Tab-separated table of C-alpha atoms in Angstrom:
chain	number	residue	atom	x	y	z
A	1	MET	CA	-12.930	-24.472	-4.762
A	2	ARG	CA	-15.222	-21.544	-4.095
A	3	ILE	CA	-13.572	-18.552	-2.376
A	4	ILE	CA	-15.210	-15.415	-1.025
A	5	ILE	CA	-13.020	-12.340	-0.640
A	6	VAL	CA	-14.398	-9.613	1.573
A	7	GLY	CA	-12.936	-6.342	0.331
A	8	GLY	CA	-12.512	-4.941	-3.166
A	9	GLY	CA	-9.412	-2.757	-2.542
A	10	ILE	CA	-5.969	-3.439	-3.903
A	11	ILE	CA	-5.283	-6.409	-1.550
A	12	GLY	CA	-8.569	-8.106	-2.254
A	13	ALA	CA	-8.195	-7.472	-5.981
A	14	ALA	CA	-4.697	-8.927	-6.173
A	15	LEU	CA	-5.801	-12.006	-4.263
A	16	ALA	CA	-8.837	-12.359	-6.523
A	17	ARG	CA	-6.657	-12.169	-9.634
A	18	LYS	CA	-4.126	-14.720	-8.319
A	19	LEU	CA	-6.800	-17.203	-7.183
A	20	ALA	CA	-8.936	-16.828	-10.265
A	21	ASP	CA	-5.875	-17.412	-12.498
A	22	ALA	CA	-5.224	-20.585	-10.535
A	23	GLY	CA	-8.724	-21.888	-11.359
A	24	ALA	CA	-10.646	-21.042	-8.240
A	25	ASP	CA	-14.252	-19.843	-8.289
A	26	VAL	CA	-13.850	-16.382	-6.773
A	27	LEU	CA	-16.524	-14.043	-5.574
A	28	VAL	CA	-15.543	-10.590	-4.235
A	29	PHE	CA	-17.815	-8.546	-1.933
A	30	ASP	CA	-17.129	-4.794	-2.009
A	31	SER	CA	-19.356	-2.880	0.421
A	32	GLY	CA	-18.951	0.313	-1.503
A	33	ALA	CA	-17.693	2.227	1.534
A	34	ALA	CA	-14.698	4.515	0.937
A	35	GLY	CA	-11.505	2.678	1.665
A	36	ALA	CA	-7.801	3.259	1.830
A	37	THR	CA	-7.062	2.254	-1.766
A	38	GLY	CA	-8.913	5.236	-3.235
A	39	ALA	CA	-6.741	7.597	-1.158
A	40	SER	CA	-3.470	5.747	-1.638
A	41	PHE	CA	-0.361	7.461	-2.999
A	42	GLY	CA	0.325	4.451	-5.206
A	43	TRP	CA	4.096	4.209	-4.591
A	44	VAL	CA	5.677	0.758	-4.855
A	45	ASN	CA	8.896	0.881	-2.903
A	46	ALA	CA	11.257	-0.792	-0.417
A	47	SER	CA	13.210	2.274	0.604
A	48	PHE	CA	10.922	2.743	3.608
A	49	TYR	CA	10.889	-0.262	5.927
A	50	LEU	CA	10.613	-1.168	9.602
A	51	ASP	CA	13.190	-3.937	9.993
A	52	ASP	CA	15.218	-6.491	7.966
A	53	HIS	CA	12.238	-8.846	7.573
A	54	HIS	CA	10.016	-6.026	6.426
A	55	PHE	CA	12.615	-4.834	3.957
A	56	ALA	CA	12.929	-8.366	2.486
A	57	LEU	CA	9.166	-8.613	2.063
A	58	ARG	CA	8.966	-5.268	0.346
A	59	MET	CA	11.893	-6.084	-1.961
A	60	VAL	CA	10.260	-9.301	-3.068
A	61	GLY	CA	6.979	-7.368	-3.234
A	62	ILE	CA	8.351	-5.161	-6.011
A	63	ASP	CA	9.375	-8.189	-8.066
A	64	ALA	CA	6.028	-9.952	-7.383
A	65	TRP	CA	4.216	-7.282	-9.370
A	66	ARG	CA	5.752	-8.687	-12.518
A	67	GLY	CA	3.697	-11.860	-11.970
A	68	LEU	CA	0.403	-9.924	-12.356
A	69	ASP	CA	-0.824	-8.661	-15.678
A	70	VAL	CA	-1.063	-4.973	-14.760
A	71	PRO	CA	0.930	-2.024	-15.987
A	72	LEU	CA	3.173	-0.240	-13.542
A	73	ASN	CA	4.888	3.097	-14.147
A	74	PRO	CA	8.595	2.239	-13.625
A	75	CYS	CA	9.366	5.889	-12.820
A	76	GLY	CA	11.822	5.418	-9.972
A	77	CYS	CA	12.124	7.779	-7.032
A	78	LEU	CA	14.277	10.732	-6.069
A	79	CYS	CA	14.558	10.980	-2.288
A	80	TRP	CA	16.001	13.595	-0.025
A	81	GLU	CA	13.501	13.308	2.860
A	82	GLY	CA	16.479	12.852	5.188
A	83	GLU	CA	19.272	15.416	4.733
A	84	GLY	CA	22.921	15.566	5.715
A	85	ASP	CA	23.948	12.617	7.934
A	86	ASP	CA	20.456	11.143	7.703
A	87	LEU	CA	20.759	10.938	3.901
A	88	ASP	CA	24.160	9.220	4.234
A	89	ARG	CA	22.782	6.719	6.767
A	90	GLN	CA	19.825	5.894	4.422
A	91	ARG	CA	22.121	5.498	1.450
A	92	ASP	CA	24.528	3.250	3.351
A	93	ALA	CA	21.822	1.090	4.917
A	94	LEU	CA	20.095	0.489	1.559
A	95	THR	CA	23.375	-0.138	-0.248
A	96	LEU	CA	24.329	-2.700	2.454
A	97	ARG	CA	21.042	-4.467	1.799
A	98	GLY	CA	21.672	-4.643	-1.955
A	99	TYR	CA	19.116	-1.973	-2.905
A	100	GLY	CA	19.792	-0.080	-6.107
A	101	VAL	CA	20.862	3.391	-4.953
A	102	GLU	CA	22.440	6.201	-7.019
A	103	GLU	CA	23.429	9.415	-5.310
A	104	VAL	CA	22.851	12.406	-7.555
A	105	ASP	CA	24.246	15.913	-7.157
A	106	LYS	CA	22.362	19.182	-7.906
A	107	ALA	CA	23.359	19.259	-11.558
A	108	ARG	CA	22.405	15.653	-12.173
A	109	PHE	CA	19.112	16.194	-10.315
A	110	ALA	CA	18.326	19.261	-12.463
A	111	ALA	CA	18.913	17.205	-15.611
A	112	LEU	CA	16.547	14.494	-14.409
A	113	GLU	CA	13.807	16.852	-13.124
A	114	PRO	CA	14.264	20.308	-14.742
A	115	HIS	CA	11.005	21.686	-13.305
A	116	VAL	CA	11.854	20.858	-9.678
A	117	ALA	CA	13.762	23.176	-7.325
A	118	ALA	CA	16.839	20.956	-7.020
A	119	PRO	CA	18.349	20.004	-3.685
A	120	ASP	CA	22.122	19.868	-3.248
A	121	ARG	CA	21.917	16.024	-3.393
A	122	ALA	CA	19.409	13.215	-3.404
A	123	LEU	CA	19.179	9.465	-3.696
A	124	ARG	CA	17.691	7.841	-6.804
A	125	PHE	CA	15.924	4.458	-6.502
A	126	LYS	CA	15.503	3.219	-10.039
A	127	ALA	CA	13.551	-0.001	-9.101
A	128	GLU	CA	10.635	1.894	-7.562
A	129	ALA	CA	7.377	2.347	-9.396
A	130	VAL	CA	3.816	3.617	-9.239
A	131	ALA	CA	0.710	1.497	-9.408
A	132	ASP	CA	-2.248	3.826	-9.963
A	133	PRO	CA	-4.511	2.635	-7.146
A	134	MET	CA	-7.925	2.711	-8.826
A	135	SER	CA	-7.048	1.672	-12.370
A	136	THR	CA	-4.750	-1.128	-11.095
A	137	THR	CA	-7.474	-2.467	-8.839
A	138	ALA	CA	-9.975	-2.365	-11.663
A	139	ARG	CA	-7.520	-4.163	-13.947
A	140	LEU	CA	-6.949	-6.896	-11.388
A	141	LEU	CA	-10.675	-7.433	-10.939
A	142	ASN	CA	-11.368	-7.607	-14.682
A	143	GLY	CA	-13.105	-10.962	-15.284
A	144	VAL	CA	-13.728	-11.612	-11.615
A	145	ARG	CA	-17.250	-11.652	-10.213
A	146	VAL	CA	-17.790	-8.696	-7.870
A	147	VAL	CA	-20.830	-7.913	-5.734
A	148	ARG	CA	-20.766	-4.150	-4.989
A	149	GLY	CA	-22.755	-2.232	-2.365
A	150	VAL	CA	-23.483	-5.347	-0.293
A	151	PRO	CA	-21.548	-5.438	2.999
A	152	VAL	CA	-20.641	-8.815	4.497
A	153	THR	CA	-22.127	-8.781	7.996
A	154	GLY	CA	-20.552	-11.947	9.423
A	155	ILE	CA	-18.644	-15.166	8.815
A	156	ALA	CA	-20.809	-18.283	8.430
A	157	THR	CA	-19.445	-21.366	10.233
A	158	HIS	CA	-20.424	-24.919	11.081
A	159	GLY	CA	-18.528	-26.430	13.937
A	160	HIS	CA	-14.942	-25.240	13.610
A	161	ARG	CA	-15.065	-24.652	9.803
A	162	VAL	CA	-16.042	-21.710	7.657
A	163	THR	CA	-19.024	-22.288	5.393
A	164	GLY	CA	-19.370	-18.855	3.773
A	165	ALA	CA	-20.236	-15.235	4.386
A	166	GLU	CA	-23.316	-13.634	5.863
A	167	THR	CA	-25.105	-10.662	4.235
A	168	ALA	CA	-28.336	-8.857	4.998
A	169	GLN	CA	-29.897	-10.803	2.117
A	170	GLY	CA	-28.675	-14.186	3.402
A	171	ALA	CA	-25.640	-16.471	3.584
A	172	VAL	CA	-23.418	-17.152	0.568
A	173	ALA	CA	-21.669	-20.543	0.665
A	174	ALA	CA	-17.937	-20.889	0.162
A	175	ASP	CA	-15.103	-23.247	0.974
A	176	ARG	CA	-12.752	-20.463	1.928
A	177	VAL	CA	-13.282	-16.870	3.126
A	178	ILE	CA	-10.589	-14.177	3.015
A	179	VAL	CA	-11.183	-10.960	5.015
A	180	ALA	CA	-9.292	-8.185	3.229
A	181	ALA	CA	-11.603	-5.338	4.186
A	182	GLY	CA	-9.064	-2.872	5.556
A	183	CYS	CA	-10.304	-1.025	8.639
A	184	ALA	CA	-13.607	-2.965	8.527
A	185	SER	CA	-11.751	-6.275	9.057
A	186	PRO	CA	-11.406	-6.269	12.869
A	187	ASP	CA	-15.186	-6.305	13.522
A	188	LEU	CA	-15.768	-9.118	11.062
A	189	LEU	CA	-12.921	-11.201	12.510
A	190	ALA	CA	-14.031	-10.537	16.079
A	191	SER	CA	-17.363	-12.202	15.334
A	192	VAL	CA	-15.475	-15.501	15.151
A	193	GLY	CA	-13.078	-14.830	17.972
A	194	VAL	CA	-10.111	-13.449	15.996
A	195	ASP	CA	-8.304	-10.364	17.322
A	196	LEU	CA	-6.831	-7.842	14.880
A	197	PRO	CA	-5.969	-4.594	16.655
A	198	LEU	CA	-5.461	-1.643	14.362
A	199	LEU	CA	-3.985	1.786	15.114
A	200	ASP	CA	-6.059	4.895	14.360
A	201	ARG	CA	-4.225	6.341	11.343
A	202	PRO	CA	-6.074	8.886	9.180
A	203	GLY	CA	-4.558	9.855	5.884
A	204	VAL	CA	-5.497	12.818	3.673
A	205	MET	CA	-4.518	12.761	-0.001
A	206	MET	CA	-4.564	15.863	-2.238
A	207	ARG	CA	-4.834	15.902	-6.019
A	208	THR	CA	-4.184	18.978	-8.109
A	209	ALA	CA	-5.846	20.084	-11.257
A	210	ALA	CA	-4.115	18.676	-14.321
A	211	VAL	CA	-0.951	20.455	-15.504
A	212	ALA	CA	1.473	19.882	-18.361
A	213	PRO	CA	3.972	17.076	-17.742
A	214	CYS	CA	6.489	18.382	-15.228
A	215	LEU	CA	7.567	15.380	-13.136
A	216	SER	CA	9.133	12.096	-14.083
A	217	HIS	CA	9.917	10.478	-10.716
A	218	VAL	CA	8.209	10.040	-7.395
A	219	LEU	CA	9.660	12.666	-5.080
A	220	ALA	CA	10.266	12.032	-1.409
A	221	THR	CA	11.239	15.405	0.103
A	222	PRO	CA	11.432	16.900	3.602
A	223	ALA	CA	8.190	18.780	2.842
A	224	THR	CA	6.092	16.244	0.968
A	225	GLU	CA	5.858	13.202	-1.236
A	226	LEU	CA	4.789	13.956	-4.805
A	227	ARG	CA	4.034	12.245	-8.072
A	228	GLN	CA	2.268	13.051	-11.355
A	229	ASP	CA	-0.191	10.720	-13.016
A	230	ALA	CA	-0.837	10.018	-16.704
A	231	GLY	CA	-3.600	12.593	-16.729
A	232	GLY	CA	-1.326	15.392	-15.519
A	233	HIS	CA	-2.669	15.485	-11.935
A	234	LEU	CA	-0.146	15.840	-9.122
A	235	TRP	CA	-0.737	13.780	-6.017
A	236	ALA	CA	0.615	14.484	-2.502
A	237	PRO	CA	-0.277	13.468	1.050
A	238	THR	CA	-1.206	16.498	3.008
A	239	SER	CA	1.107	15.411	5.848
A	240	ALA	CA	4.783	16.135	5.462
A	241	GLN	CA	6.857	12.953	5.987
A	242	HIS	CA	3.742	10.869	5.342
A	243	GLN	CA	5.547	7.542	5.889
A	244	GLY	CA	6.082	8.359	9.567
A	245	ASP	CA	2.840	10.205	10.271
A	246	ASP	CA	1.408	8.857	13.527
A	247	ALA	CA	-1.480	11.262	14.037
A	248	THR	CA	-4.539	9.440	15.464
A	249	ALA	CA	-7.161	11.864	14.328
A	250	PRO	CA	-7.490	14.712	11.753
A	251	ASP	CA	-7.319	17.974	13.663
A	252	THR	CA	-7.603	20.361	10.711
A	253	ARG	CA	-10.217	20.668	7.941
A	254	PRO	CA	-9.098	18.716	4.846
A	255	ASP	CA	-9.527	21.762	2.590
A	256	LEU	CA	-7.106	23.723	4.761
A	257	LEU	CA	-4.683	20.812	4.744
A	258	ALA	CA	-4.911	20.773	0.943
A	259	ASP	CA	-4.166	24.547	0.815
A	260	ARG	CA	-0.967	23.940	2.866
A	261	ALA	CA	0.031	20.964	0.684
A	262	VAL	CA	-0.384	23.094	-2.429
A	263	ALA	CA	2.020	25.689	-0.908
A	264	ARG	CA	4.647	22.937	-0.304
A	265	VAL	CA	4.223	21.557	-3.849
A	266	GLN	CA	4.409	25.060	-5.332
A	267	ALA	CA	7.752	25.594	-3.638
A	268	LEU	CA	9.034	22.450	-5.321
A	269	LEU	CA	7.598	23.416	-8.731
A	270	PRO	CA	7.979	27.186	-8.741
A	271	ASP	CA	7.087	27.614	-12.433
A	272	VAL	CA	4.064	25.330	-12.499
A	273	PRO	CA	0.632	26.779	-11.690
A	274	ILE	CA	-0.764	24.610	-8.875
A	275	ARG	CA	-4.245	24.406	-7.449
A	276	TRP	CA	-5.929	21.458	-5.797
A	277	ASP	CA	-9.120	20.012	-7.163
A	278	GLN	CA	-9.719	17.049	-4.868
A	279	VAL	CA	-8.818	16.058	-1.258
A	280	THR	CA	-9.733	12.706	0.297
A	281	LEU	CA	-9.716	11.561	3.920
A	282	ALA	CA	-9.381	7.840	4.489
A	283	TRP	CA	-8.398	5.615	7.431
A	284	ARG	CA	-5.278	3.540	6.762
A	285	PRO	CA	-5.379	-0.067	7.927
A	286	VAL	CA	-2.284	-0.114	10.153
A	287	PRO	CA	-1.990	-3.143	12.447
A	288	GLN	CA	-1.009	-2.435	16.057
A	289	ASP	CA	2.680	-3.359	15.549
A	290	GLN	CA	2.657	-1.636	12.120
A	291	ARG	CA	3.584	-4.890	10.384
A	292	PRO	CA	1.415	-6.557	7.775
A	293	VAL	CA	-1.060	-9.270	8.800
A	294	PHE	CA	-1.817	-12.153	6.454
A	295	GLY	CA	-2.484	-15.840	6.900
A	296	PRO	CA	-5.064	-18.374	8.206
A	297	CYS	CA	-6.952	-17.462	11.396
A	298	GLY	CA	-9.861	-18.668	13.487
A	299	PRO	CA	-12.079	-21.427	12.055
A	300	ALA	CA	-10.588	-23.669	9.368
A	301	GLY	CA	-10.960	-22.012	5.979
A	302	LEU	CA	-10.761	-18.440	7.252
A	303	PHE	CA	-7.907	-16.150	6.209
A	304	THR	CA	-7.153	-12.452	6.480
A	305	ALA	CA	-4.875	-9.883	4.814
A	306	VAL	CA	-4.667	-6.382	6.283
A	307	MET	CA	-1.772	-3.936	6.012
A	308	HIS	CA	-0.256	-0.604	5.080
A	309	SER	CA	1.070	-0.069	2.473
A	310	GLY	CA	-1.178	-2.371	0.445
A	311	ILE	CA	0.069	-0.950	-2.864
A	312	THR	CA	3.648	-2.184	-2.274
A	313	LEU	CA	2.647	-5.484	-0.752
A	314	ALA	CA	-0.489	-6.493	-2.669
A	315	ALA	CA	1.267	-8.719	-5.221
A	316	ILE	CA	3.502	-10.615	-2.754
A	317	THR	CA	0.558	-11.007	-0.340
A	318	ALA	CA	-1.504	-12.562	-3.132
A	319	GLU	CA	1.370	-14.934	-3.977
A	320	LEU	CA	2.022	-16.041	-0.403
A	321	LEU	CA	-1.469	-16.115	0.984
A	322	GLY	CA	-2.972	-17.411	-2.293
A	323	ALA	CA	-0.833	-20.542	-1.993
A	324	GLN	CA	-2.040	-21.090	1.585
A	325	VAL	CA	-5.651	-20.643	0.593
A	326	LEU	CA	-5.287	-23.231	-2.139
A	327	ASP	CA	-3.475	-25.666	0.249
A	328	GLN	CA	-0.293	-25.333	-1.793
A	329	PRO	CA	3.033	-25.734	0.114
A	330	LEU	CA	5.253	-22.668	0.467
A	331	SER	CA	9.003	-22.951	-0.255
A	332	ASN	CA	11.405	-22.464	2.622
A	333	ALA	CA	12.136	-18.956	1.414
A	334	GLN	CA	8.387	-18.114	1.177
A	335	THR	CA	7.774	-19.557	4.642
A	336	HIS	CA	10.529	-17.374	6.057
A	337	LEU	CA	9.038	-14.328	4.341
A	338	ALA	CA	5.520	-14.965	5.637
A	339	ALA	CA	6.287	-16.179	9.194
A	340	PRO	CA	6.522	-12.757	10.923
A	341	TYR	CA	3.095	-11.654	9.615
A	342	ASP	CA	0.932	-14.539	10.883
A	343	PRO	CA	-2.317	-13.326	12.517
A	344	ALA	CA	-1.592	-15.687	15.380
A	345	ARG	CA	0.723	-13.098	16.949
A	346	PHE	CA	-2.319	-11.109	18.124
A	347	GLN	CA	-4.242	-14.045	19.551
A	348	SER	CA	-4.311	-14.566	23.337
A	349	GLY	CA	-1.697	-16.978	24.583
A	350	MET	CA	0.069	-17.074	21.170
A	351	SER	CA	3.113	-15.339	19.774
């Protein structure tokens, strides 16, 4: 079976790896345009979720990463984004759902993160991890054929079946086509009558110059989210409470946003010299109802996978959608996990 994947970000890469390992002939088209993966924070977690179904998908999503041959940093997270009663409610809700939660006091926090200005208390999520966005994507695509710098301009069909992908240089034949092109996906899908409404959600990610190791966990604080990579760089969204940021357009220059983010990070790490060296604006692929979208759509043989956060959900999406692409049956549990995220919910007259 020949499969074309449109999109070389984390979702397309995870699908490519899963399908190639299953014996499919996979060809990935990566337009080369800046996408959300390059500006992703890289945090694999289930502590932020929209409802019970979404929590279950994210929980299984963490475990699904173990089925892909890529290294994750199992650093865990220290969270005090909500304080007081809000922290108690988050702790109790996650504990009720069976999530691994440890409440830590100021002394315990200081022992875990001696360079950080310690809060009075925080929640520790040991199961959470970091997948470095670019190196993980590259690792997943290792051994897969990738065409870079050539955008797919349309979906080739014959009758009611997909026959491949259109490019400016001609059509490329395939038995299946998966559109996993982030914010570029709606236009491609619209060409074959599939609706995929996305919200306008810009994100700006700041990276600091490398510093000596000073952070062991992901931090989720009232002021910022923060992590340190293997090269010593600190990464933070420039929006405080990034998970709930619903801005529809950037209203401040990215360099000024980075200056403000540095100030917030410096307050957390008072003894570490902080200056930013890179700031990136990207548009996050957030479906209209904020839930992931993956599954078959439109003409037979066409599939799509578009969501935020792709880092957390890439591995489970590859597992669930990969089986559908290969005409493999899903278990009852897998069907239950996938059902709320069918693209059919956005099509006229369907729910």
